[in-house]
Coordinates of C-alpha atoms in Angstrom, one line a residue:
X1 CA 13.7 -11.7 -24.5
X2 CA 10.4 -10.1 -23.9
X3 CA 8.6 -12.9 -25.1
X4 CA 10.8 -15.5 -22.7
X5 CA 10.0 -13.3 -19.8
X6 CA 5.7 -13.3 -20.7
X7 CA 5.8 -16.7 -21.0
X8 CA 7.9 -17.3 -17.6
X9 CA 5.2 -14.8 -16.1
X10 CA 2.3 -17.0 -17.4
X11 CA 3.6 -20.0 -16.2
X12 CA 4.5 -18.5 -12.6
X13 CA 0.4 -16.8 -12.6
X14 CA -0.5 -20.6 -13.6
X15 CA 1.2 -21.9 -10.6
X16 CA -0.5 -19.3 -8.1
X17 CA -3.9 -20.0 -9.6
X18 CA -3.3 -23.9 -9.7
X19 CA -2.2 -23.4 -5.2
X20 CA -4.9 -21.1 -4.3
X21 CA -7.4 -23.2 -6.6
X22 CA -6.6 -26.5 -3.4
X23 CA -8.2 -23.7 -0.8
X24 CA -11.8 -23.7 -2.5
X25 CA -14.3 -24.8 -0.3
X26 CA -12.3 -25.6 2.0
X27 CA -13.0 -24.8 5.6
X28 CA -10.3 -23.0 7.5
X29 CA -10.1 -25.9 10.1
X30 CA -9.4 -28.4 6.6
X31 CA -6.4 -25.2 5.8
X32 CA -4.2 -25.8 9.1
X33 CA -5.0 -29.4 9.0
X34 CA -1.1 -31.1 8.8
X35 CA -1.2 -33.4 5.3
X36 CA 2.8 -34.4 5.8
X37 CA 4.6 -35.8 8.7
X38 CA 6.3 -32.4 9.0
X39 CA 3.0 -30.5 10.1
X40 CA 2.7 -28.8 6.8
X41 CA -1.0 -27.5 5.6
X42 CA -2.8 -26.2 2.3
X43 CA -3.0 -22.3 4.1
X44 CA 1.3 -23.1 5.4
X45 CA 2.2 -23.3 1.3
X46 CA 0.3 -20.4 0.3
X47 CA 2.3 -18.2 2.7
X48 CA 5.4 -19.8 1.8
X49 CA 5.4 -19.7 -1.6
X50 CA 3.6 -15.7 -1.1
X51 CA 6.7 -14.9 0.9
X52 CA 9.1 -16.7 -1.3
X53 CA 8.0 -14.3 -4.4
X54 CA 7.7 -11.6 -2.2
X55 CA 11.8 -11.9 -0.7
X56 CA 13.0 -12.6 -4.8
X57 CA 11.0 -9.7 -6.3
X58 CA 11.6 -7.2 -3.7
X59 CA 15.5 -7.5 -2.1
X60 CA 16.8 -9.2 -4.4
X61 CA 16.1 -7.1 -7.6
X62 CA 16.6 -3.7 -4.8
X63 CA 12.7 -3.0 -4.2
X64 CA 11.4 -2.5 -0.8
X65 CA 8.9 -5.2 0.2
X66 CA 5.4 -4.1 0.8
X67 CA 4.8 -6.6 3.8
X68 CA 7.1 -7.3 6.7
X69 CA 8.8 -10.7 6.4
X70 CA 7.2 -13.4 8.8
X71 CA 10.8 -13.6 10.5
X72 CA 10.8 -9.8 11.4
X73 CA 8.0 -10.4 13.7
X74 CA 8.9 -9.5 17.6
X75 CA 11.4 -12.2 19.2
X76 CA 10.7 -14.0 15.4
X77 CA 13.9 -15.6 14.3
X78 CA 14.3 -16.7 10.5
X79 CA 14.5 -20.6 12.9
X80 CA 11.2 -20.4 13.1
X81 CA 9.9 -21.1 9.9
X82 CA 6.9 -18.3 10.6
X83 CA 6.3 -18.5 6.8
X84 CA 5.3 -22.2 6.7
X85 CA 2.4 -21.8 8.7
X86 CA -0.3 -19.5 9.8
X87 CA 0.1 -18.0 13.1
X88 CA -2.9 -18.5 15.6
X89 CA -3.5 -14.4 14.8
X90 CA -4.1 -15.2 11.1
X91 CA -6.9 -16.3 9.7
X92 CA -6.9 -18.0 6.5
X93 CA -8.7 -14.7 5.2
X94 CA -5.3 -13.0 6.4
X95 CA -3.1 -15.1 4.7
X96 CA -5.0 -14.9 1.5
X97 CA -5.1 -11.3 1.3
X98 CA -0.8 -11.0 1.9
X99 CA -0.6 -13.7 -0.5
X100 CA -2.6 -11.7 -3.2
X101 CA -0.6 -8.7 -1.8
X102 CA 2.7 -10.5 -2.4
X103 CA 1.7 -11.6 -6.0
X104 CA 0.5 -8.0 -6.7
X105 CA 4.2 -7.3 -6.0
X106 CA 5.7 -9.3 -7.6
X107 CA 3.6 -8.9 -11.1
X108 CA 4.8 -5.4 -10.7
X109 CA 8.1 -5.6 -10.1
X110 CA 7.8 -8.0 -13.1
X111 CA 6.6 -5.6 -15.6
X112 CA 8.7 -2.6 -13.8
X113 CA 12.2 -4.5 -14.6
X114 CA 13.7 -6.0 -17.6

């Protein structure tokens, strides 16, 4: 099983790299830019998929999350999609560095766990 679980791991480090790889030399302006009829943006994904890894290797294997959850903010509701987007108070530099939190996070709860 240990060999199954490096190789999900890998793969899962291979998507993060590939997604934060689209943010290189790109200008924070080009990050919120909408690229889908539905608004969503480059610097939106990050956070998603950040706060995705961080909600399924924290609560739902019983670890406490290192970062609030975008939907805990003050009068957030879980309605307002607060992870698919930066908020005008987050710089891309912001979201980059919860992302790499979230990721940190996970890995360990990853290697903690069988």
């Amino acid at each position: 099983m240990s060999d199954l679980k490096d190789t999900l791991h890998e793969q899962l480090r291979r998507q993060r790299a590939a997604l934060l790889t689209k943010l290189e030399g790109v200008s924070e302006r080009e990050a919120r830019a909408p690229r889908t009829p539905t608004g969503t943006n480059l610097l939106g994904l990050v956070k998603h998929c950040a706060v995705v890894e961080l909600g399924y290797f924290g609560p739902v294997f019983g670890r406490s999350a290192p970062l609030p959850f975008p939907w805990e903010a003050p009068g957030a509701t879980p309605e307002d999609n607060l992870d698919m987007f930066a908020t005008e108070d987050e710089s891309m530099d912001d979201v980059l560095a919860d992302a790499r939190t979230c990721f940190e996070f996970a890995d360990s709860t990853i290697k903690a766990l069988a």
